XYZ file of C-alpha atoms in Angstrom:
764
model
C 2.161 -9.239 32.649
C 0.179 -6.319 33.760
C -2.406 -4.023 32.228
C -3.502 -0.537 33.256
C -6.571 -1.138 35.475
C -8.671 1.635 33.857
C -8.321 -0.035 30.430
C -9.379 -3.349 31.704
C -12.379 -2.017 33.624
C -13.541 0.114 30.587
C -13.235 -2.866 28.200
C -14.877 -5.277 30.712
C -17.866 -3.014 31.126
C -18.030 -2.469 27.434
C -18.118 -6.196 26.667
C -20.986 -6.818 29.126
C -23.032 -4.038 27.715
C -22.261 -5.162 24.104
C -23.515 -8.675 24.617
C -26.628 -7.440 26.536
C -27.479 -4.973 23.836
C -26.995 -7.540 21.054
C -29.363 -10.037 22.627
C -31.950 -7.438 23.459
C -31.918 -6.114 19.909
C -32.575 -9.487 18.355
C -36.286 -9.007 18.792
C -36.346 -5.513 17.257
C -36.688 -5.902 13.489
C -35.813 -2.669 11.659
C -38.449 -1.270 9.367
C -37.451 1.066 6.488
C -39.301 2.669 3.702
C -36.132 3.431 1.832
C -36.041 2.519 -1.782
C -32.526 1.332 -2.763
C -31.648 2.463 -6.270
C -28.776 0.052 -6.557
C -27.318 -2.909 -4.675
C -23.850 -3.200 -3.276
C -21.291 -5.382 -5.014
C -18.224 -6.435 -3.032
C -14.569 -7.317 -3.601
C -12.373 -10.179 -2.486
C -12.662 -9.275 1.253
C -16.153 -7.845 1.166
C -18.629 -8.737 3.800
C -22.311 -8.052 4.367
C -23.218 -4.913 6.176
C -26.431 -3.639 7.949
C -29.565 -2.784 6.032
C -29.305 0.399 3.971
C -30.836 3.429 5.700
C -31.892 6.806 4.448
C -29.236 9.343 3.431
C -26.595 6.666 3.284
C -24.764 5.753 -0.023
C -24.011 2.339 -1.348
C -21.503 1.128 -3.826
C -22.108 -0.480 -7.281
C -18.772 -1.540 -8.621
C -16.740 1.584 -8.969
C -19.845 3.763 -8.956
C -21.136 6.015 -6.079
C -24.928 5.585 -5.850
C -26.969 7.484 -3.362
C -29.949 6.051 -1.524
C -32.700 8.619 -1.917
C -35.884 8.220 0.245
C -37.617 11.488 -0.713
C -35.243 13.374 -3.029
C -35.795 16.180 -5.355
C -35.214 15.896 -9.042
C -32.109 17.989 -8.780
C -30.587 15.647 -6.097
C -31.375 12.589 -8.155
C -29.696 14.075 -11.229
C -26.637 14.971 -9.125
C -26.309 11.357 -7.940
C -26.466 10.060 -11.606
C -23.740 12.414 -12.623
C -21.556 11.347 -9.628
C -21.985 7.688 -10.605
C -21.104 8.427 -14.245
C -17.904 10.367 -13.379
C -16.770 7.804 -10.843
C -17.137 5.028 -13.403
C -15.220 7.037 -15.987
C -12.442 7.693 -13.625
C -11.947 4.005 -12.728
C -11.793 3.143 -16.421
C -8.773 5.454 -16.815
C -6.536 3.012 -14.965
C -7.606 -0.571 -15.709
C -5.784 -3.530 -14.246
C -6.137 -5.832 -17.238
C -4.191 -9.069 -16.602
C -2.764 -7.918 -13.291
C -3.639 -9.481 -9.857
C -6.023 -7.298 -7.920
C -7.123 -7.663 -4.320
C -10.112 -5.443 -3.298
C -10.920 -4.054 0.104
C -14.499 -2.869 0.163
C -15.869 -0.515 2.786
C -17.359 -3.524 4.595
C -14.114 -5.437 4.359
C -12.253 -2.495 6.072
C -14.857 -2.464 8.832
C -14.597 -6.262 9.322
C -10.824 -6.070 10.113
C -10.213 -5.680 13.939
C -9.809 -2.051 14.684
C -11.751 -1.053 11.546
C -10.843 2.548 10.602
C -8.568 2.720 13.583
C -6.310 -0.085 12.180
C -3.017 1.044 10.638
C -2.998 0.839 6.889
C -0.085 -1.506 6.861
C -1.981 -4.002 9.036
C -4.854 -3.887 6.683
C -2.655 -4.686 3.673
C -1.235 -7.739 5.474
C -4.550 -9.385 4.709
C -3.702 -9.439 0.979
C -1.831 -12.432 -0.541
C 1.904 -12.237 -0.622
C 2.360 -9.290 1.765
C 4.934 -9.836 4.557
C 5.375 -7.614 7.577
C 8.538 -5.991 8.699
C 9.589 -3.637 11.510
C 8.937 0.136 11.450
C 5.532 -0.428 9.743
C 7.037 -1.599 6.508
C 5.544 -4.250 4.240
C 7.006 -6.322 1.446
C 4.959 -7.394 -1.522
C 6.203 -10.407 -3.505
C 9.708 -10.144 -2.151
C 10.322 -6.500 -2.986
C 11.588 -3.902 -0.521
C 8.975 -1.282 0.041
C 8.492 -0.447 -3.625
C 4.785 0.149 -3.212
C 3.131 3.195 -4.848
C 0.063 4.849 -3.294
C -2.652 6.497 -5.399
C -5.434 8.711 -4.219
C -8.414 8.471 -6.530
C -6.060 7.308 -9.258
C -3.346 9.967 -8.804
C 0.047 8.745 -7.757
C 1.681 10.402 -4.744
C 5.430 10.996 -4.846
C 7.504 9.044 -2.302
C 7.981 10.506 1.165
C 10.403 9.987 4.076
C 8.049 8.376 6.619
C 9.781 5.486 8.230
C 7.486 4.721 11.243
C 3.764 4.497 11.157
C 1.647 5.613 8.269
C 1.234 9.016 6.584
C -2.052 7.674 5.014
C -4.634 6.370 7.382
C -7.339 3.630 6.889
C -9.847 6.218 7.935
C -9.275 8.156 4.754
C -10.467 5.221 2.502
C -13.934 4.549 1.275
C -12.516 1.454 -0.369
C -9.176 0.420 -1.818
C -7.352 -2.148 -3.876
C -3.830 -3.731 -4.029
C -2.684 -4.476 -7.542
C 0.388 -6.502 -8.330
C 1.884 -8.823 -10.952
C 2.572 -7.828 -14.538
C 1.181 -4.252 -14.426
C -0.213 -2.443 -17.484
C 1.934 0.366 -18.951
C 0.150 3.261 -17.104
C 1.835 2.133 -13.819
C 5.457 3.257 -13.548
C 8.260 4.049 -11.067
C 7.274 1.909 -8.050
C 5.947 -1.470 -9.270
C 6.037 -4.046 -6.527
C 2.342 -3.136 -5.852
C -0.160 -0.237 -6.438
C -2.418 0.687 -3.581
C -5.242 2.762 -5.001
C -7.324 4.391 -2.303
C -10.772 5.729 -3.230
C -11.105 8.513 -0.641
C -14.238 9.188 1.341
C -16.287 12.065 0.229
C -19.521 13.907 1.123
C -21.623 11.589 -1.062
C -20.335 8.240 0.154
C -19.968 9.481 3.777
C -22.570 12.101 4.285
C -22.965 13.309 7.895
C -20.558 13.200 10.724
C -18.999 10.772 13.150
C -17.174 11.240 16.423
C -15.096 8.285 17.786
C -13.139 7.779 20.985
C -10.928 4.622 20.967
C -8.209 3.413 23.326
C -7.083 1.006 26.029
C -3.871 -0.667 27.061
C -0.459 1.073 26.913
C -1.972 4.545 27.236
C -3.631 4.089 23.863
C -5.855 7.160 23.117
C -7.232 7.715 19.647
C -10.014 10.353 19.196
C -11.167 11.098 15.651
C -13.730 13.167 13.832
C -15.119 13.096 10.305
C -17.790 15.069 8.518
C -19.084 15.202 4.941
C -21.866 16.689 3.053
C -22.914 17.590 -0.564
C -25.059 20.440 -1.593
C -25.876 21.116 -5.141
C -22.755 20.782 -7.262
C -20.438 20.943 -4.214
C -19.169 17.984 -2.212
C -16.913 18.256 0.970
C -15.459 15.747 3.313
C -12.817 16.037 6.104
C -11.457 13.806 8.786
C -8.890 14.352 11.499
C -7.455 12.158 14.355
C -4.854 12.132 17.079
C -2.993 8.975 18.227
C -1.190 8.756 21.499
C 0.296 5.450 22.666
C 3.366 3.681 23.951
C 3.712 1.275 20.962
C 4.875 3.769 18.365
C 7.791 1.554 17.298
C 8.359 -2.232 17.692
C 9.734 -3.380 21.064
C 13.438 -4.205 21.088
C 12.765 -6.779 23.756
C 10.317 -9.638 24.326
C 8.930 -7.817 27.395
C 5.330 -6.770 27.502
C 6.033 -3.023 27.393
C 8.898 -1.462 25.405
C 11.267 0.878 27.194
C 11.041 4.454 25.963
C 8.340 4.072 23.210
C 5.937 7.006 23.447
C 4.435 8.415 20.220
C 2.048 11.264 19.305
C 0.611 11.519 15.848
C -1.748 13.877 14.123
C -3.521 13.273 10.819
C -5.902 15.328 8.606
C -7.443 14.796 5.252
C -9.788 17.179 3.428
C -11.602 16.516 0.091
C -13.606 19.073 -1.951
C -15.274 18.422 -5.279
C -17.173 20.647 -7.681
C -19.219 19.179 -10.485
C -19.232 21.705 -13.269
C -21.622 19.730 -15.455
C -22.444 16.076 -16.243
C -19.057 15.610 -17.906
C -16.767 17.828 -15.832
C -15.489 17.672 -12.223
C -12.865 19.456 -10.247
C -11.467 17.958 -7.038
C -8.926 18.914 -4.334
C -7.480 16.518 -1.821
C -5.083 17.777 0.943
C -3.574 15.954 3.860
C -1.205 16.451 6.820
C 0.607 13.949 8.963
C 2.726 14.968 11.943
C 4.312 12.325 14.164
C 6.845 12.350 17.036
C 8.420 9.092 18.376
C 10.604 8.058 21.203
C 13.049 5.396 19.978
C 12.928 2.158 22.122
C 16.161 1.342 23.971
C 18.178 -1.807 23.469
C 19.193 -2.950 27.027
C 22.451 -4.676 27.805
C 24.819 -3.123 25.253
C 28.510 -2.676 26.086
C 30.376 0.570 25.208
C 32.827 0.115 22.305
C 36.635 0.778 22.227
C 36.297 4.497 21.216
C 34.899 5.411 24.703
C 37.820 3.947 26.747
C 39.268 7.297 27.503
C 36.030 9.219 27.632
C 34.575 10.538 30.873
C 30.849 11.206 30.492
C 29.441 14.445 31.940
C 28.114 14.372 35.443
C 24.605 13.025 35.632
C 24.620 11.780 31.991
C 22.825 8.473 31.370
C 25.267 5.726 30.374
C 23.072 2.624 30.468
C 21.658 1.530 27.050
C 18.293 0.887 28.602
C 17.928 4.535 29.708
C 18.747 6.529 26.558
C 16.669 9.321 25.213
C 16.562 9.378 21.336
C 13.754 10.910 19.349
C 12.560 11.085 15.758
C 10.037 13.392 14.202
C 8.310 12.954 10.804
C 6.127 15.377 8.853
C 4.285 14.762 5.568
C 2.024 17.320 3.772
C 0.409 16.648 0.399
C -2.212 18.122 -1.981
C -3.738 16.831 -5.304
C -5.793 19.067 -7.665
C -7.398 17.209 -10.475
C -9.758 18.006 -13.372
C -11.880 15.171 -14.797
C -13.505 15.560 -18.257
C -15.559 13.530 -20.670
C -15.403 14.732 -24.334
C -17.185 12.417 -26.627
C -15.140 9.270 -27.121
C -12.425 10.626 -24.816
C -12.127 10.466 -21.033
C -9.290 12.272 -19.253
C -8.010 13.227 -15.776
C -5.378 15.967 -15.468
C -3.853 16.434 -12.044
C -1.133 18.368 -10.320
C 0.302 17.377 -6.950
C 2.798 18.262 -4.374
C 4.244 16.483 -1.279
C 6.651 17.624 1.410
C 8.099 15.265 3.954
C 10.848 15.668 6.526
C 12.513 13.555 9.112
C 14.580 14.754 12.091
C 16.526 12.473 14.410
C 17.685 13.783 17.855
C 20.332 11.523 19.541
C 21.128 10.895 23.170
C 24.269 12.954 23.359
C 26.187 10.659 25.754
C 24.659 7.346 24.997
C 25.150 7.382 21.206
C 28.799 8.390 21.735
C 29.357 5.501 24.091
C 27.645 2.763 22.030
C 27.957 4.050 18.437
C 30.909 6.384 18.541
C 28.711 9.036 16.810
C 25.953 11.113 18.382
C 24.526 12.437 15.170
C 21.785 14.904 14.860
C 20.323 14.295 11.381
C 17.621 15.913 9.245
C 16.347 15.051 5.793
C 13.664 16.562 3.669
C 12.166 16.062 0.157
C 9.858 18.350 -1.665
C 8.111 16.856 -4.723
C 5.840 18.451 -7.219
C 4.545 17.178 -10.475
C 1.740 16.457 -12.808
C -0.087 13.271 -14.112
C -2.284 13.101 -17.268
C -4.341 10.034 -18.194
C -6.509 9.778 -21.341
C -8.900 7.034 -22.486
C -9.954 6.982 -26.116
C -12.748 4.537 -27.119
C -11.368 4.286 -30.623
C -13.528 1.461 -31.820
C -15.855 -1.197 -30.505
C -12.929 -3.653 -29.878
C -10.204 -1.112 -29.147
C -9.783 1.127 -26.143
C -6.612 3.212 -26.368
C -5.064 4.824 -23.286
C -2.069 7.149 -23.086
C -0.610 9.703 -20.689
C 2.457 10.820 -18.901
C 3.890 11.710 -15.399
C 6.541 14.111 -14.265
C 7.958 14.565 -10.740
C 10.427 17.313 -9.903
C 12.031 16.713 -6.522
C 14.385 18.579 -4.090
C 16.303 16.506 -1.513
C 18.144 18.192 1.363
C 20.134 16.417 4.030
C 22.218 17.802 6.970
C 23.964 16.152 9.845
C 25.851 17.396 12.913
C 28.031 14.566 14.234
C 29.582 14.526 17.672
C 32.550 12.094 17.399
C 35.939 11.154 18.943
C 39.146 12.045 17.108
C 41.257 9.090 16.089
C 44.790 9.460 17.484
C 46.496 6.969 15.212
C 44.960 7.531 11.769
C 46.016 4.801 9.325
C 46.921 2.297 12.023
C 45.064 -0.618 13.611
C 43.630 -1.204 16.019
C 42.416 2.512 16.158
C 42.655 4.477 19.302
C 40.632 7.583 20.132
C 41.089 10.755 22.156
C 38.930 11.622 25.138
C 37.468 14.966 23.823
C 34.558 14.639 21.322
C 33.995 17.390 18.789
C 31.320 18.240 16.232
C 31.473 17.753 12.521
C 28.769 19.431 10.353
C 27.836 18.350 6.723
C 24.964 19.149 4.399
C 24.022 18.429 0.842
C 21.171 19.087 -1.493
C 20.060 17.866 -4.918
C 17.200 18.693 -7.393
C 16.179 16.042 -9.847
C 13.342 14.726 -12.057
C 11.663 11.469 -12.876
C 9.358 11.213 -15.852
C 7.431 8.586 -17.800
C 5.127 8.502 -20.878
C 2.971 5.494 -21.939
C 0.489 4.305 -24.522
C -1.553 1.121 -24.763
C -4.399 -0.599 -26.606
C -6.919 -2.904 -24.956
C -7.992 -5.065 -27.870
C -10.813 -7.590 -27.790
C -10.271 -9.808 -30.895
C -12.775 -12.368 -29.494
C -15.694 -12.004 -27.218
C -13.910 -13.853 -24.423
C -10.359 -12.824 -25.086
C -8.682 -9.510 -24.168
C -5.192 -8.448 -25.187
C -3.660 -5.343 -23.504
C -0.362 -4.315 -25.048
C 1.558 -1.095 -24.556
C 4.909 0.734 -24.217
C 6.395 2.967 -21.518
C 9.319 5.239 -21.677
C 10.714 6.196 -18.254
C 13.671 8.249 -17.208
C 15.457 9.617 -14.155
C 17.843 12.525 -13.765
C 18.771 12.702 -10.103
C 21.886 11.078 -8.469
C 21.794 8.780 -11.514
C 20.786 9.617 -15.095
C 19.155 6.692 -16.986
C 16.179 5.839 -19.122
C 14.468 2.832 -20.679
C 11.780 1.749 -23.099
C 9.512 -0.900 -21.427
C 7.128 -3.087 -23.519
C 4.255 -4.740 -21.700
C 1.563 -7.220 -22.734
C -1.295 -9.032 -20.865
C -3.790 -11.584 -22.006
C -7.081 -12.343 -20.292
C -9.104 -15.304 -21.535
C -12.535 -16.431 -20.206
C -12.721 -19.984 -21.572
C -15.774 -21.037 -19.435
C -18.359 -19.582 -17.237
C -17.150 -17.767 -14.162
C -13.540 -18.702 -14.952
C -10.595 -16.448 -16.046
C -7.015 -17.149 -17.093
C -4.384 -14.492 -17.392
C -0.783 -14.173 -18.365
C 1.536 -11.250 -18.712
C 5.003 -9.804 -19.289
C 6.161 -6.404 -18.085
C 9.534 -4.733 -18.434
C 10.100 -2.505 -15.460
C 12.287 0.508 -14.760
C 12.482 1.569 -11.108
C 14.396 4.720 -10.312
C 16.207 4.713 -6.920
C 13.987 6.489 -4.383
C 15.307 10.043 -4.173
C 14.645 10.342 -0.530
C 16.809 7.385 0.554
C 19.915 8.369 -1.422
C 22.174 11.059 0.172
C 24.880 13.152 -1.340
C 26.687 13.610 1.984
C 30.478 13.459 1.878
C 32.230 10.409 3.285
C 35.565 12.100 3.996
C 34.319 14.579 6.501
C 34.262 11.840 9.225
C 37.546 10.216 8.135
C 39.899 9.944 11.147
C 37.049 9.826 13.723
C 35.009 7.243 15.556
C 32.207 7.891 13.078
C 34.272 7.001 9.970
C 32.513 4.776 7.362
C 33.683 1.271 6.693
C 35.253 2.481 3.490
C 35.278 5.449 1.144
C 33.780 3.456 -1.709
C 30.348 4.848 -2.688
C 29.285 3.912 -6.229
C 26.014 5.639 -7.085
C 22.707 3.779 -6.678
C 21.363 2.970 -10.126
C 17.853 2.350 -11.400
C 16.540 -1.312 -11.187
C 15.643 -2.966 -14.492
C 13.363 -6.065 -14.450
C 11.844 -8.724 -16.687
C 8.595 -9.622 -14.926
C 6.383 -12.721 -15.816
C 3.081 -13.592 -14.307
C 0.327 -16.066 -14.896
C -2.782 -17.315 -12.992
C -6.428 -18.043 -12.902
C -9.487 -17.277 -10.849
C -12.803 -19.099 -10.655
C -16.115 -18.630 -8.968
C -17.056 -22.162 -7.650
C -20.457 -21.324 -6.115
C -22.301 -18.072 -5.599
C -20.107 -16.096 -3.093
C -17.229 -18.664 -3.294
C -14.175 -17.555 -5.200
C -10.647 -19.097 -5.654
C -7.553 -17.783 -7.411
C -3.995 -18.914 -8.087
C -1.032 -16.777 -9.428
C 2.676 -17.507 -10.112
C 5.304 -14.962 -10.906
C 9.046 -14.636 -11.726
C 11.230 -11.547 -11.730
C 14.723 -11.348 -13.170
C 16.401 -8.023 -11.971
C 19.534 -6.140 -12.860
C 20.667 -3.613 -10.254
C 18.026 -4.835 -7.857
C 17.279 -2.011 -5.299
C 17.291 -2.905 -1.523
C 17.222 -0.692 1.506
C 18.714 -0.837 4.932
C 19.206 1.134 8.163
C 22.812 1.875 8.880
C 23.718 3.876 11.892
C 21.695 5.404 14.731
C 19.192 7.624 12.863
C 16.461 5.294 11.595
C 16.711 6.557 8.015
C 16.611 3.926 5.295
C 19.441 4.100 2.742
C 19.428 2.437 -0.720
C 21.832 0.146 -2.459
C 21.884 -2.237 -5.370
C 22.601 -5.922 -5.947
C 24.081 -6.376 -9.441
C 21.772 -9.435 -10.048
C 18.495 -10.374 -8.388
C 15.867 -13.055 -8.684
C 12.343 -13.182 -7.167
C 9.804 -15.887 -7.733
C 6.784 -17.324 -6.039
C 3.120 -18.318 -6.141
C -0.080 -17.294 -4.306
C -3.361 -19.161 -3.517
C -6.385 -17.241 -2.249
C -10.051 -18.040 -1.618
C -13.055 -16.143 -0.224
C -16.629 -16.807 0.585
C -19.126 -13.954 0.985
C -22.784 -14.817 1.472
C -25.384 -13.272 3.654
C -24.044 -12.416 7.123
C -20.924 -14.661 6.700
C -17.565 -13.543 5.208
C -14.533 -15.848 4.993
C -11.214 -15.553 3.243
C -7.773 -17.151 3.246
C -4.424 -16.463 1.383
C -1.291 -18.535 1.181
C 2.008 -17.501 -0.567
C 5.481 -18.903 -1.070
C 8.282 -16.636 -2.192
C 12.055 -16.606 -2.762
C 14.118 -13.405 -3.135
C 17.811 -13.548 -3.676
C 20.628 -11.118 -4.783
C 24.349 -11.256 -5.623
C 27.132 -8.667 -5.583
C 26.522 -5.223 -3.875
C 27.512 -2.557 -6.451
C 26.605 0.743 -4.758
C 26.798 2.512 -1.366
C 29.455 0.061 -0.402
C 30.732 2.183 2.560
C 27.716 0.901 4.597
C 28.979 -2.718 4.618
C 31.813 -4.656 6.224
C 34.348 -5.853 3.734
C 33.639 -9.434 4.705
C 30.060 -9.008 3.697
C 31.029 -7.471 0.373
C 33.554 -10.295 -0.383
C 31.028 -12.999 0.422
C 28.178 -11.497 -1.634
C 30.429 -10.584 -4.605
C 30.392 -14.215 -5.888
C 27.510 -15.889 -3.960
C 23.783 -15.565 -4.003
C 22.248 -14.588 -0.695
C 18.723 -14.141 0.591
C 17.576 -10.640 0.771
C 17.031 -9.575 4.385
C 13.310 -9.224 3.837
C 12.941 -12.589 2.130
C 10.130 -14.631 3.885
C 9.547 -18.045 2.437
C 5.998 -18.652 3.615
C 3.253 -16.015 4.290
C -0.413 -16.542 4.983
C -3.438 -14.534 6.171
C -7.000 -15.454 6.900
C -10.208 -13.870 8.297
C -13.789 -14.529 9.246
C -16.745 -12.264 10.116
C -20.296 -13.025 11.040
C -23.101 -10.538 11.648
C -25.716 -11.700 14.205
C -29.142 -10.049 14.042
C -28.175 -8.640 10.738
C -31.753 -7.840 9.759
C -32.415 -5.987 12.951
C -31.813 -2.484 14.178
C -28.781 -3.633 16.270
C -26.570 -5.989 14.420
C -23.641 -7.572 16.290
C -20.478 -8.337 14.257
C -17.800 -10.730 15.414
C -14.657 -11.046 13.365
C -11.110 -12.380 13.508
C -7.989 -12.213 11.328
C -4.842 -14.262 11.252
C -1.298 -13.462 9.999
C 1.415 -16.152 9.624
C 5.010 -15.570 8.654
C 7.884 -18.136 8.468
C 10.262 -15.402 9.480
C 12.539 -12.767 7.821
C 16.292 -13.302 7.507
C 19.170 -13.141 10.033
C 22.896 -13.691 9.757
C 24.365 -17.201 10.098
C 27.358 -16.224 12.257
C 28.419 -19.772 12.752
C 29.037 -20.226 9.058
C 29.726 -16.706 8.136
C 26.716 -16.361 5.814
C 24.931 -12.947 5.598
C 21.118 -13.475 5.809
C 21.815 -17.157 6.106
C 19.124 -18.052 8.616
C 15.380 -17.583 8.893
C 13.880 -16.360 12.092
C 11.269 -18.467 14.082
C 7.874 -18.743 12.408
C 4.966 -17.071 14.086
C 1.116 -16.736 13.859
C -1.017 -14.108 15.477
C -4.692 -13.763 15.785
C -6.718 -10.491 16.243
C -10.386 -10.429 17.346
C -13.088 -7.897 17.158
C -16.637 -7.517 18.478
C -18.721 -4.620 17.184
C -22.274 -3.653 18.322
C -24.033 -1.260 16.079
C -27.312 0.460 16.920
C -28.973 2.199 14.004
C -30.581 5.596 14.540
C -30.023 5.255 18.306
C -31.953 8.437 19.154
C -34.646 8.048 16.522
C -35.782 11.138 14.560
C -34.586 13.442 17.340
C -30.962 12.952 16.280
C -30.168 10.784 13.290
C -27.042 8.770 13.548
C -25.740 5.293 14.499
C -23.937 4.339 17.646
C -21.137 1.778 17.570
C -19.502 0.084 20.443
C -16.406 -1.919 19.683
C -13.853 -4.299 21.407
C -10.616 -5.280 19.730
C -7.973 -7.686 20.963
C -4.620 -7.563 19.105
C -2.463 -10.776 19.318
C -5.258 -12.627 21.160
C -2.976 -15.467 22.279
C -0.282 -13.042 23.523
C 2.305 -14.757 21.246
C 5.838 -13.521 21.669
C 7.486 -13.330 18.221
C 10.486 -11.614 16.681
C 10.408 -9.606 13.472
C 14.180 -8.874 13.509
C 17.008 -10.172 15.793
C 19.378 -7.266 15.095
C 21.397 -9.092 12.498
C 21.127 -9.220 8.771
C 22.114 -6.895 5.918
C 20.951 -3.375 6.810
C 19.543 -4.406 10.169
C 20.793 -2.758 13.371
C 18.475 -3.549 16.234
C 16.040 -6.326 17.275
C 12.269 -5.800 16.906
C 9.507 -7.864 18.430
C 5.837 -8.021 17.401
C 3.149 -6.426 19.641
C 2.095 -8.329 22.635
C -1.603 -8.776 23.569
C -3.337 -5.347 23.475
C -6.984 -4.865 24.499
C -8.640 -1.773 22.976
C -12.266 -0.504 22.952
C -14.194 2.461 21.729
C -17.405 4.147 20.984
C -18.454 6.160 18.020
C -21.554 8.238 17.313
C -22.900 9.383 14.011
C -24.704 12.620 13.411
């Protein structure tokens, strides 16, 4: 294996200077005159950071609290108002009885890569989160049914398949909530990722970062925030260039044809009208272009027997030139208001995302029989309203609604061979390919309304009960009433028991259901397996969850949780064909069950955590989008339970971080994380069982060393300098995420081999 010499020299020099700086700084004890008005409290993954310095904020629970060395009365009042409104916003969406995993700001920085780490890699550190190819994650055996919220406002689903439209750099802190969710959470309910975005109060000042290393990895970023009077602004932008945009299709160190360029931007503006009123605007842009890695060694199929490729055209499967481009734009405008016993947040939002696939004109014909240029887009706009009414001392009533209006457009231009013996087998094809164009569009709506009461009949007992009504009017028209109830009991000191039941209604994601005709390719090499295409229906679940958590010693916390889901019309997704566009389908029956164990220790400069999960996800009888499947698969699954393709029986994660010289001006943080998976599913061809085998288990370790120098240039230029070294897959373990078989799987994917990255950032 080889590395680019420039990357090695840069990282080697960085490591030497990092260690030298850390030892030299041990003798320099920082002195501050700052008076901290509140202390930091941390979540499950939280660690201990450097000493607080002037002009930097700290967190207290959900509050934003500013450290004020020599402030004016007006500035102090503004900080108090900010804390008050942040607390009120967090209380609009409580997670009573659900399982919540917190990522504090320090926890995000402890993970190798820090703000440069992809968001999906951060979420892998939570219990029960399994990794898949194309940047997908699976929480508790569900397929990608994760909703993302920005400051409590749910974003509509988009079309991003690779990478992340939302970046870790956007987050001041975040949480992952799963289990039996309270009634304010609807539509996508495998997990809720709520990101508290950075703003000019929590992240005042600027920061310029340059990060990169092996495989042409180049990642510059810039952020800046400030608050003045009642105004608060924050913006961040970055650019990612690398040769690891999509998972390698081979076990080799470098993937063939895997260049990616990505651009991201997030802006956040807030105006505090008065102590009970705030208006905020969040806007973001993500633009990404990917080369699709080639799969060497393929053999052309029968449709190309009479075909003569154009002169100079590439015919080897390891030299094709396929591309995919993804765009996502979103904006959220929210009004937050306190009126006596009522708290509310009213928001409107919009999101546009598009995906375009460009084939290799000759190669896709040879190996797939269809060189299809495909484009999809979805435009969503809607509104969300949440109200909290403190009705009585023991009753907190919450109610609200959500409405999404969406427009889905799909178009394809397919270059295919004509079948010369239509209706006969085996098929034969003519030598002259031709183009077939098809397009479709659909406008639809999803909506939900809820009400719930958080009741405290006893000092140590909370009962949260509520009801949702959800509906969808898109490719399917359905609705459902969904009761939910959660109990939280604290029978002894520092111990909590919880149990809950939730009825779920999950509309099929609009962006992965296409209204394209099946008949337009009949009699060609691109013909579907059949013309059967029952509509994808909404999933309906009974979800049960119970567990406990306990603080053993100061800083040491343990938790256990068990769950069971009984599903009708369970929604799954797969990739069928050359364009990497996920398509949805239903299993008539589904079952998912499992348990999770987690523990963490956070004390002084040391932070430790570990998570372990067991899960089983099975389905029976495919009842929609049948044209994507071979008849043999449909027949087998019609009367037998099969593992879902993303079912992973054992999943684990762990991490450790320690800050040397943490009371000095130049703390040195060493950290490492581990991810273990027992393997996703593959077909058992020997016995003819779809998804009948588990892939080989794997474990990977990432390492990070970060040297921080506070106020490097003194009073002449305030700002911290940070040097970092990250090693991804420290042991260079070769492991497979997919082997190219399984329901809805078309190509193999391997995990990233050892990658050495380093960077420098400067605050100002």
